[in-house]
Amino acid sequence: MAKDKVHIFDTTLRDGEQVPGCKLNTSQKLHIASRLDELGVDVIEAGFPISSPGDFHSVEEISKLVSNASVCGLTRAVQKDIDVAAQALKHAKRPRIHTGIGTSDSHIKHKFNSSREQIIERAVGAVKHAKQYVEDIEFYAEDAGRTDNDFLAKVCEEVIKAGATVLNIPDTTGYCLPEDYGAKIKYLVENVKGIEKAIISCHCHNDLGLATANSIAGAVNGARQIECTINGIGERAGNTSLEEVVMIIRQHPHLQLDTNINTKLLYDTSQMVSEAMGMSVQANKAIVGANAFAHSSGIHQDGVIKNRETYEIIDPHDVGVKTSAIVLTARSGRAALAYRAKNIGIELTKLQLDKVYEQFLKFADTHKEINDDDIPGIVDLADLNA
Ligand code: KIV
Ligand code: ZN
């Protein structure tokens, strides 16, 4: 059975760049956009053109540069925003306007002091206005995670009639549980008239650490686009991490889903974004963290040396990491020490290993990590000729 394609919508340059202190200049954005295109993302959200002249310029330049992915610009449901976004996207091969408005009762009351009827009117008006400029219109129902499902379905129905091609269902506040977010997507699939004319998109924030789980729950229930960022960067606790959703889909073939991503570029892309933004990747970050393929406890090291698959569900080469690491610490066992010593040309018999291991433990208790350079000195201390 052919797998269903999940479109990857990368918003590193828009939602990701909203991280305080991580502003990128146009040349850095172009560099990242070109890598995202090579990585195989389907859509690059290049910015929010009306927000500043710099953002407008970046969206315009990215539109000229990108050859494969659609290039998308964000707007509010405001005509001027849409006019400016259309202008910035003028040179894009595949332009997309991303417009929308808050749909939860909280947003309707506190942000807009409005009514459900007026929100639908503004949503439809924005989509129709955008449709004059481009064919591909994505509509976001901001705070959809906390929006009543009946009303959300009504909004979706009306914007599809107005010409929306993609329906973005953001869990803007990162509030939803995977079960509830998945059920919301299923509800829309089953209850929105005309839903076959549009793709449902997941856009999840990570306030409770559930962005990836929610996005996968959405895809399992019928969404066919996931919005994400490299390293999961973004507002507050961040967005869904691109590398995580892509690898979950790849490592679980029974989901019958697939993406276009060249996973071998994931690690390098993660490093590139981290450097450009001056934002380090946490060491225990799934897929791309420094420790994602590092083994330090004796039991795990022994297993991995015998067969990598005992403690690794992903081949590091598949995500562009050169090799798994056997890290030497006071928790390491003889197998790890023998392995690392052999790697630098020191072969030890069982008896010799016992002696060296004794010295190794003394050294390790006073050092956080033991490097290859330390090993010959430890071997000398063991005095193998005595
Ligand atoms: O989180 C959100 O709701 C958004 C929208 C503007 C798409 O980023
Ligand atoms: Zn967002």
Tab-separated table of C-alpha atoms and ligand atoms in Angstrom:
chain	number	residue	atom	x	y	z
A	1	MET	CA	0.000	0.000	0.000
A	2	ALA	CA	1.382	3.430	-0.959
A	3	LYS	CA	2.164	5.672	1.988
A	4	ASP	CA	0.375	9.004	2.394
A	5	LYS	CA	2.598	12.019	2.136
A	6	VAL	CA	2.779	14.407	5.082
A	7	HIS	CA	3.842	17.845	3.871
A	8	ILE	CA	6.528	19.472	5.990
A	9	PHE	CA	5.920	23.192	6.516
A	10	ASP	CA	9.001	24.766	8.027
A	11	THR	CA	8.490	27.933	10.071
A	12	THR	CA	12.034	28.305	11.463
A	13	LEU	CA	12.316	31.686	9.730
A	14	ARG	CA	8.977	32.981	11.057
A	15	ASP	CA	7.711	31.354	14.296
A	16	GLY	CA	11.228	30.066	15.056
A	17	GLU	CA	12.783	33.469	14.652
A	18	GLN	CA	10.385	34.877	17.272
A	19	VAL	CA	12.784	33.552	19.948
A	20	PRO	CA	14.020	36.593	21.897
A	21	GLY	CA	17.598	37.493	20.987
A	22	CYS	CA	17.749	35.189	17.945
A	23	LYS	CA	17.069	37.669	15.169
A	24	LEU	CA	18.596	36.720	11.828
A	25	ASN	CA	19.700	39.061	9.064
A	26	THR	CA	18.648	38.571	5.438
A	27	SER	CA	21.837	36.846	4.401
A	28	GLN	CA	21.553	34.321	7.270
A	29	LYS	CA	17.919	33.737	6.339
A	30	LEU	CA	18.828	33.114	2.705
A	31	HIS	CA	21.480	30.633	3.760
A	32	ILE	CA	18.976	28.736	5.934
A	33	ALA	CA	16.214	28.911	3.306
A	34	SER	CA	18.512	27.402	0.710
A	35	ARG	CA	19.383	24.555	3.094
A	36	LEU	CA	15.686	23.963	3.916
A	37	ASP	CA	14.979	23.687	0.193
A	38	GLU	CA	17.790	21.141	-0.158
A	39	LEU	CA	16.512	19.282	2.920
A	40	GLY	CA	13.220	18.715	1.076
A	41	VAL	CA	10.685	20.737	3.064
A	42	ASP	CA	7.478	21.356	1.123
A	43	VAL	CA	6.811	24.874	2.395
A	44	ILE	CA	9.135	27.539	3.804
A	45	GLU	CA	7.379	30.179	5.877
A	46	ALA	CA	9.803	32.980	5.138
A	47	GLY	CA	8.417	35.688	7.422
A	48	PHE	CA	5.655	38.156	8.245
A	49	PRO	CA	6.153	40.778	5.502
A	50	ILE	CA	4.151	43.639	7.019
A	51	SER	CA	5.934	43.352	10.362
A	52	SER	CA	9.065	45.264	9.261
A	53	PRO	CA	10.892	46.409	6.108
A	54	GLY	CA	13.628	43.875	6.956
A	55	ASP	CA	11.161	41.003	7.043
A	56	PHE	CA	9.585	42.164	3.777
A	57	HIS	CA	13.015	42.223	2.152
A	58	SER	CA	13.872	38.735	3.462
A	59	VAL	CA	10.617	37.253	2.146
A	60	GLU	CA	11.207	38.924	-1.217
A	61	GLU	CA	14.781	37.614	-1.500
A	62	ILE	CA	13.837	34.105	-0.327
A	63	SER	CA	11.055	34.079	-2.938
A	64	LYS	CA	13.633	34.744	-5.654
A	65	LEU	CA	16.043	32.117	-4.340
A	66	VAL	CA	13.965	29.041	-3.531
A	67	SER	CA	13.401	26.628	-6.393
A	68	ASN	CA	11.515	23.609	-4.999
A	69	ALA	CA	9.509	24.518	-1.903
A	70	SER	CA	6.487	26.815	-1.757
A	71	VAL	CA	7.339	30.131	-0.126
A	72	CYS	CA	4.836	31.433	2.344
A	73	GLY	CA	4.234	34.803	4.031
A	74	LEU	CA	2.181	35.310	7.193
A	75	THR	CA	-0.553	37.921	7.535
A	76	ARG	CA	-3.336	38.845	9.911
A	77	ALA	CA	-6.864	38.903	8.500
A	78	VAL	CA	-6.192	42.469	7.423
A	79	GLN	CA	-6.256	43.610	3.777
A	80	LYS	CA	-3.109	45.731	4.039
A	81	ASP	CA	-1.149	42.763	5.482
A	82	ILE	CA	-2.317	40.605	2.596
A	83	ASP	CA	-1.465	43.238	-0.046
A	84	VAL	CA	2.053	43.576	1.382
A	85	ALA	CA	2.566	39.797	1.622
A	86	ALA	CA	1.453	39.364	-2.008
A	87	GLN	CA	3.986	41.996	-3.035
A	88	ALA	CA	6.801	40.299	-1.092
A	89	LEU	CA	5.941	36.922	-2.646
A	90	LYS	CA	5.746	38.291	-6.195
A	91	HIS	CA	8.838	36.430	-7.405
A	92	ALA	CA	8.085	33.081	-5.741
A	93	LYS	CA	7.631	30.074	-8.056
A	94	ARG	CA	5.029	28.698	-5.655
A	95	PRO	CA	3.666	31.513	-3.481
A	96	ARG	CA	1.390	30.844	-0.513
A	97	ILE	CA	-0.377	33.445	1.645
A	98	HIS	CA	-0.961	32.361	5.235
A	99	THR	CA	-3.774	34.401	6.727
A	100	GLY	CA	-6.021	33.911	9.723
A	101	ILE	CA	-7.601	35.079	12.945
A	102	GLY	CA	-8.201	33.903	16.505
A	103	THR	CA	-11.240	31.648	16.855
A	104	SER	CA	-11.326	30.674	20.551
A	105	ASP	CA	-13.839	32.450	22.799
A	106	SER	CA	-10.923	33.931	24.695
A	107	HIS	CA	-9.438	35.499	21.548
A	108	ILE	CA	-12.829	36.613	20.223
A	109	LYS	CA	-13.689	38.361	23.480
A	110	HIS	CA	-10.353	39.679	24.746
A	111	LYS	CA	-8.363	40.287	21.559
A	112	PHE	CA	-11.109	41.358	19.212
A	113	ASN	CA	-14.066	42.307	21.433
A	114	SER	CA	-16.062	40.691	18.668
A	115	SER	CA	-18.580	37.916	18.008
A	116	ARG	CA	-18.360	34.522	16.324
A	117	GLU	CA	-20.340	35.833	13.344
A	118	GLN	CA	-17.971	38.765	12.836
A	119	ILE	CA	-14.929	36.479	13.103
A	120	ILE	CA	-16.287	34.273	10.315
A	121	GLU	CA	-16.929	37.359	8.223
A	122	ARG	CA	-13.344	38.588	8.682
A	123	ALA	CA	-11.916	35.118	7.997
A	124	VAL	CA	-13.866	34.739	4.760
A	125	GLY	CA	-13.041	38.317	3.713
A	126	ALA	CA	-9.317	37.712	4.258
A	127	VAL	CA	-9.261	34.473	2.269
A	128	LYS	CA	-11.204	36.033	-0.617
A	129	HIS	CA	-8.884	39.031	-0.647
A	130	ALA	CA	-5.778	36.816	-0.677
A	131	LYS	CA	-7.266	34.661	-3.429
A	132	GLN	CA	-7.083	37.623	-5.827
A	133	TYR	CA	-3.307	37.367	-5.629
A	134	VAL	CA	-2.435	33.675	-5.322
A	135	GLU	CA	-4.113	30.297	-5.666
A	136	ASP	CA	-2.595	28.692	-2.591
A	137	ILE	CA	-4.150	30.124	0.588
A	138	GLU	CA	-3.548	28.700	4.030
A	139	PHE	CA	-5.977	29.801	6.729
A	140	TYR	CA	-5.008	29.620	10.430
A	141	ALA	CA	-7.618	29.494	13.175
A	142	GLU	CA	-5.430	30.880	15.949
A	143	ASP	CA	-5.922	29.136	19.323
A	144	ALA	CA	-7.823	26.336	17.564
A	145	GLY	CA	-6.598	24.070	20.366
A	146	ARG	CA	-9.009	25.858	22.730
A	147	THR	CA	-11.716	26.541	20.144
A	148	ASP	CA	-15.040	24.772	20.380
A	149	ASN	CA	-15.048	22.028	17.697
A	150	ASP	CA	-18.485	22.920	16.243
A	151	PHE	CA	-17.517	26.531	15.722
A	152	LEU	CA	-14.094	25.539	14.374
A	153	ALA	CA	-15.774	23.239	11.845
A	154	LYS	CA	-18.067	26.097	10.771
A	155	VAL	CA	-15.082	28.442	10.280
A	156	CYS	CA	-13.255	25.773	8.260
A	157	GLU	CA	-16.291	25.177	6.060
A	158	GLU	CA	-16.674	28.876	5.281
A	159	VAL	CA	-13.012	29.505	4.491
A	160	ILE	CA	-12.884	26.461	2.202
A	161	LYS	CA	-15.864	27.918	0.320
A	162	ALA	CA	-13.921	31.192	0.080
A	163	GLY	CA	-10.929	29.389	-1.479
A	164	ALA	CA	-8.635	28.190	1.337
A	165	THR	CA	-6.466	25.263	0.236
A	166	VAL	CA	-4.912	24.491	3.632
A	167	LEU	CA	-6.541	24.679	7.086
A	168	ASN	CA	-4.065	25.331	9.868
A	169	ILE	CA	-5.341	24.153	13.283
A	170	PRO	CA	-2.849	25.680	15.731
A	171	ASP	CA	-2.554	24.654	19.334
A	172	THR	CA	-1.215	28.150	19.870
A	173	THR	CA	-0.830	27.855	23.639
A	174	GLY	CA	0.434	24.249	23.697
A	175	TYR	CA	-2.529	23.270	25.875
A	176	CYS	CA	-3.929	20.153	24.161
A	177	LEU	CA	-3.311	16.538	25.073
A	178	PRO	CA	-2.447	14.288	22.103
A	179	GLU	CA	-5.725	12.397	22.460
A	180	ASP	CA	-7.755	15.629	22.360
A	181	TYR	CA	-5.776	17.208	19.536
A	182	GLY	CA	-6.088	14.001	17.491
A	183	ALA	CA	-9.836	13.916	18.201
A	184	LYS	CA	-10.150	17.547	17.055
A	185	ILE	CA	-8.555	16.722	13.699
A	186	LYS	CA	-10.765	13.642	13.334
A	187	TYR	CA	-13.828	15.772	14.101
A	188	LEU	CA	-12.894	18.194	11.319
A	189	VAL	CA	-12.219	15.363	8.853
A	190	GLU	CA	-15.657	13.922	9.614
A	191	ASN	CA	-17.731	17.077	9.961
A	192	VAL	CA	-16.460	19.829	7.659
A	193	LYS	CA	-18.318	19.906	4.359
A	194	GLY	CA	-15.847	20.228	1.472
A	195	ILE	CA	-12.890	19.064	3.584
A	196	GLU	CA	-11.640	16.952	0.653
A	197	LYS	CA	-10.745	20.227	-1.108
A	198	ALA	CA	-8.237	21.224	1.598
A	199	ILE	CA	-5.287	19.828	3.540
A	200	ILE	CA	-5.446	19.966	7.336
A	201	SER	CA	-2.274	21.223	8.986
A	202	CYS	CA	-0.982	20.760	12.557
A	203	HIS	CA	0.780	23.704	14.193
A	204	CYS	CA	1.616	22.809	17.778
A	205	HIS	CA	3.476	24.682	20.490
A	206	ASN	CA	5.487	22.978	23.177
A	207	ASP	CA	4.381	24.621	26.430
A	208	LEU	CA	3.683	21.222	28.006
A	209	GLY	CA	6.315	19.345	26.015
A	210	LEU	CA	3.607	17.806	23.806
A	211	ALA	CA	4.107	19.568	20.468
A	212	THR	CA	5.604	16.565	18.685
A	213	ALA	CA	3.129	14.084	20.182
A	214	ASN	CA	0.211	16.342	19.252
A	215	SER	CA	1.425	16.780	15.669
A	216	ILE	CA	1.783	13.026	15.222
A	217	ALA	CA	-1.683	12.495	16.741
A	218	GLY	CA	-2.984	15.010	14.203
A	219	ALA	CA	-1.335	13.191	11.290
A	220	VAL	CA	-2.612	9.810	12.494
A	221	ASN	CA	-6.122	11.298	12.456
A	222	GLY	CA	-5.939	12.731	8.951
A	223	ALA	CA	-3.829	15.905	8.941
A	224	ARG	CA	-1.423	15.901	5.992
A	225	GLN	CA	0.786	18.858	6.824
A	226	ILE	CA	2.897	19.434	9.930
A	227	GLU	CA	4.286	22.876	10.806
A	228	CYS	CA	7.607	22.706	12.590
A	229	THR	CA	11.003	24.296	13.145
A	230	ILE	CA	14.580	23.056	13.161
A	231	ASN	CA	15.571	22.168	16.751
A	232	GLY	CA	11.974	22.930	17.823
A	233	ILE	CA	12.807	26.596	18.332
A	234	GLY	CA	10.013	29.155	18.617
A	235	GLU	CA	7.902	31.331	20.908
A	236	ARG	CA	8.115	30.433	24.611
A	237	ALA	CA	8.833	26.683	24.851
A	238	GLY	CA	9.031	26.427	21.071
A	239	ASN	CA	7.277	24.684	18.179
A	240	THR	CA	7.134	21.099	17.006
A	241	SER	CA	10.630	19.938	16.150
A	242	LEU	CA	11.078	19.067	12.463
A	243	GLU	CA	13.681	16.376	13.054
A	244	GLU	CA	11.476	14.637	15.622
A	245	VAL	CA	8.302	14.384	13.512
A	246	VAL	CA	10.252	13.364	10.425
A	247	MET	CA	12.095	10.576	12.257
A	248	ILE	CA	8.949	9.351	14.055
A	249	ILE	CA	7.236	8.982	10.686
A	250	ARG	CA	10.280	7.224	9.235
A	251	GLN	CA	10.872	4.879	12.190
A	252	HIS	CA	7.207	3.798	12.339
A	253	PRO	CA	6.372	2.521	8.854
A	254	HIS	CA	3.097	1.023	10.100
A	255	LEU	CA	1.718	4.585	10.244
A	256	GLN	CA	1.740	4.414	6.424
A	257	LEU	CA	3.005	7.984	6.251
A	258	ASP	CA	6.030	9.495	4.562
A	259	THR	CA	7.797	12.830	4.052
A	260	ASN	CA	10.149	14.198	1.381
A	261	ILE	CA	12.904	15.008	3.850
A	262	ASN	CA	16.499	13.948	3.171
A	263	THR	CA	17.160	12.846	6.748
A	264	LYS	CA	20.928	12.661	6.196
A	265	LEU	CA	20.984	16.474	6.297
A	266	LEU	CA	19.201	16.762	9.656
A	267	TYR	CA	22.207	16.993	11.969
A	268	ASP	CA	24.067	19.463	9.806
A	269	THR	CA	20.980	21.647	9.398
A	270	SER	CA	20.429	21.625	13.150
A	271	GLN	CA	24.021	22.826	13.689
A	272	MET	CA	23.655	25.487	11.010
A	273	VAL	CA	20.503	26.955	12.611
A	274	SER	CA	21.963	26.729	16.095
A	275	GLU	CA	25.078	28.656	15.023
A	276	ALA	CA	23.177	31.295	13.058
A	277	MET	CA	20.828	31.969	15.970
A	278	GLY	CA	23.461	31.669	18.685
A	279	MET	CA	21.200	29.208	20.417
A	280	SER	CA	22.825	25.957	21.465
A	281	VAL	CA	21.029	22.642	21.083
A	282	GLN	CA	20.412	20.972	24.443
A	283	ALA	CA	22.676	17.921	24.764
A	284	ASN	CA	19.784	15.517	25.373
A	285	LYS	CA	17.692	16.834	22.450
A	286	ALA	CA	16.171	13.933	20.515
A	287	ILE	CA	17.817	13.157	17.142
A	288	VAL	CA	20.287	16.084	17.009
A	289	GLY	CA	21.532	16.621	20.595
A	290	ALA	CA	25.194	15.911	21.398
A	291	ASN	CA	24.142	12.926	23.540
A	292	ALA	CA	21.496	11.514	21.194
A	293	PHE	CA	23.890	8.729	20.128
A	294	ALA	CA	26.280	8.727	23.107
A	295	HIS	CA	26.419	5.786	25.509
A	296	SER	CA	28.006	6.174	28.909
A	297	SER	CA	26.720	3.483	31.271
A	298	GLY	CA	28.660	0.199	31.310
A	299	ILE	CA	25.612	-1.981	30.625
A	300	HIS	CA	24.544	0.075	27.597
A	301	GLN	CA	28.091	0.318	26.258
A	302	ASP	CA	28.561	-3.437	26.442
A	303	GLY	CA	25.287	-3.898	24.514
A	304	VAL	CA	26.069	-1.316	21.819
A	305	ILE	CA	29.583	-2.699	21.243
A	306	LYS	CA	28.048	-6.166	20.702
A	307	ASN	CA	25.213	-4.850	18.532
A	308	ARG	CA	24.253	-1.198	18.011
A	309	GLU	CA	20.532	-2.005	17.884
A	310	THR	CA	20.466	-3.115	21.532
A	311	TYR	CA	20.261	0.520	22.633
A	312	GLU	CA	19.783	2.527	19.424
A	313	ILE	CA	16.550	2.735	17.425
A	314	ILE	CA	18.038	5.012	14.773
A	315	ASP	CA	21.211	4.471	12.772
A	316	PRO	CA	23.168	7.717	13.386
A	317	HIS	CA	24.193	7.791	9.692
A	318	ASP	CA	20.533	8.169	8.760
A	319	VAL	CA	20.442	11.617	10.379
A	320	GLY	CA	23.937	12.650	9.343
A	321	VAL	CA	25.724	11.813	12.610
A	322	LYS	CA	29.061	10.109	11.809
A	323	THR	CA	29.037	7.519	14.555
A	324	SER	CA	27.621	6.512	17.928
A	325	ALA	CA	29.888	7.532	20.803
A	326	ILE	CA	31.134	5.321	23.601
A	327	VAL	CA	31.816	7.882	26.308
A	328	LEU	CA	34.227	6.978	29.076
A	329	THR	CA	33.136	8.009	32.586
A	330	ALA	CA	33.271	6.415	36.039
A	331	ARG	CA	30.087	4.517	35.022
A	332	SER	CA	31.789	2.802	32.082
A	333	GLY	CA	32.724	-0.865	32.094
A	334	ARG	CA	35.686	-2.916	30.862
A	335	ALA	CA	34.114	-3.442	27.428
A	336	ALA	CA	34.016	0.302	26.759
A	337	LEU	CA	37.571	0.827	27.979
A	338	ALA	CA	38.901	-2.056	25.834
A	339	TYR	CA	36.943	-0.724	22.826
A	340	ARG	CA	38.283	2.831	23.154
A	341	ALA	CA	41.842	1.617	23.817
A	342	LYS	CA	41.699	-0.620	20.713
A	343	ASN	CA	40.468	2.352	18.641
A	344	ILE	CA	43.753	4.139	19.400
A	345	GLY	CA	45.858	1.032	18.792
A	346	ILE	CA	46.196	-0.393	22.321
A	347	GLU	CA	45.097	-4.046	22.427
A	348	LEU	CA	44.737	-5.424	25.970
A	349	THR	CA	44.555	-9.046	27.126
A	350	LYS	CA	41.935	-9.908	29.741
A	351	LEU	CA	44.515	-9.773	32.526
A	352	GLN	CA	45.955	-6.462	31.323
A	353	LEU	CA	42.469	-5.019	31.018
A	354	ASP	CA	41.740	-5.856	34.671
A	355	LYS	CA	44.829	-3.923	35.756
A	356	VAL	CA	44.179	-0.946	33.486
A	357	TYR	CA	40.527	-0.848	34.529
A	358	GLU	CA	41.544	-0.495	38.185
A	359	GLN	CA	43.639	2.589	37.343
A	360	PHE	CA	40.926	3.843	35.018
A	361	LEU	CA	38.334	3.911	37.825
A	362	LYS	CA	40.640	5.904	40.104
A	363	PHE	CA	41.245	8.416	37.289
A	364	ALA	CA	37.561	8.519	36.298
A	365	ASP	CA	36.392	9.335	39.834
A	366	THR	CA	38.197	12.647	39.609
A	367	HIS	CA	37.401	13.476	35.964
A	368	LYS	CA	34.026	14.130	34.348
A	369	GLU	CA	34.987	12.463	31.065
A	370	ILE	CA	38.037	10.554	29.857
A	371	ASN	CA	39.455	11.384	26.430
A	372	ASP	CA	41.500	9.239	24.069
A	373	ASP	CA	44.560	11.304	25.069
A	374	ASP	CA	44.185	10.164	28.693
A	375	ILE	CA	44.230	6.440	27.901
A	376	PRO	CA	48.006	5.879	27.314
A	377	GLY	CA	48.779	7.574	30.668
A	378	ILE	CA	46.275	5.327	32.457
A	379	VAL	CA	47.810	2.263	30.794
A	380	ASP	CA	51.288	3.390	31.985
A	381	LEU	CA	50.005	3.753	35.539
A	382	ALA	CA	48.790	0.141	35.406
A	383	ASP	CA	52.406	-0.943	34.961
A	384	LEU	CA	51.645	-3.945	32.752
A	385	ASN	CA	55.228	-5.290	32.949
A	386	ALA	CA	55.185	-5.620	36.741
B	1	KIV	O1	0.826	29.607	17.000
B	1	KIV	C1	0.056	30.149	16.172
B	1	KIV	O2	-1.162	30.142	16.302
B	1	KIV	C2	0.670	30.790	15.021
B	1	KIV	C3	-0.221	31.290	13.940
B	1	KIV	C4	0.076	32.707	13.600
B	1	KIV	C5	-0.160	30.378	12.758
B	1	KIV	O3	1.875	30.853	14.921
B	2	ZN	ZN	2.852	29.416	16.280
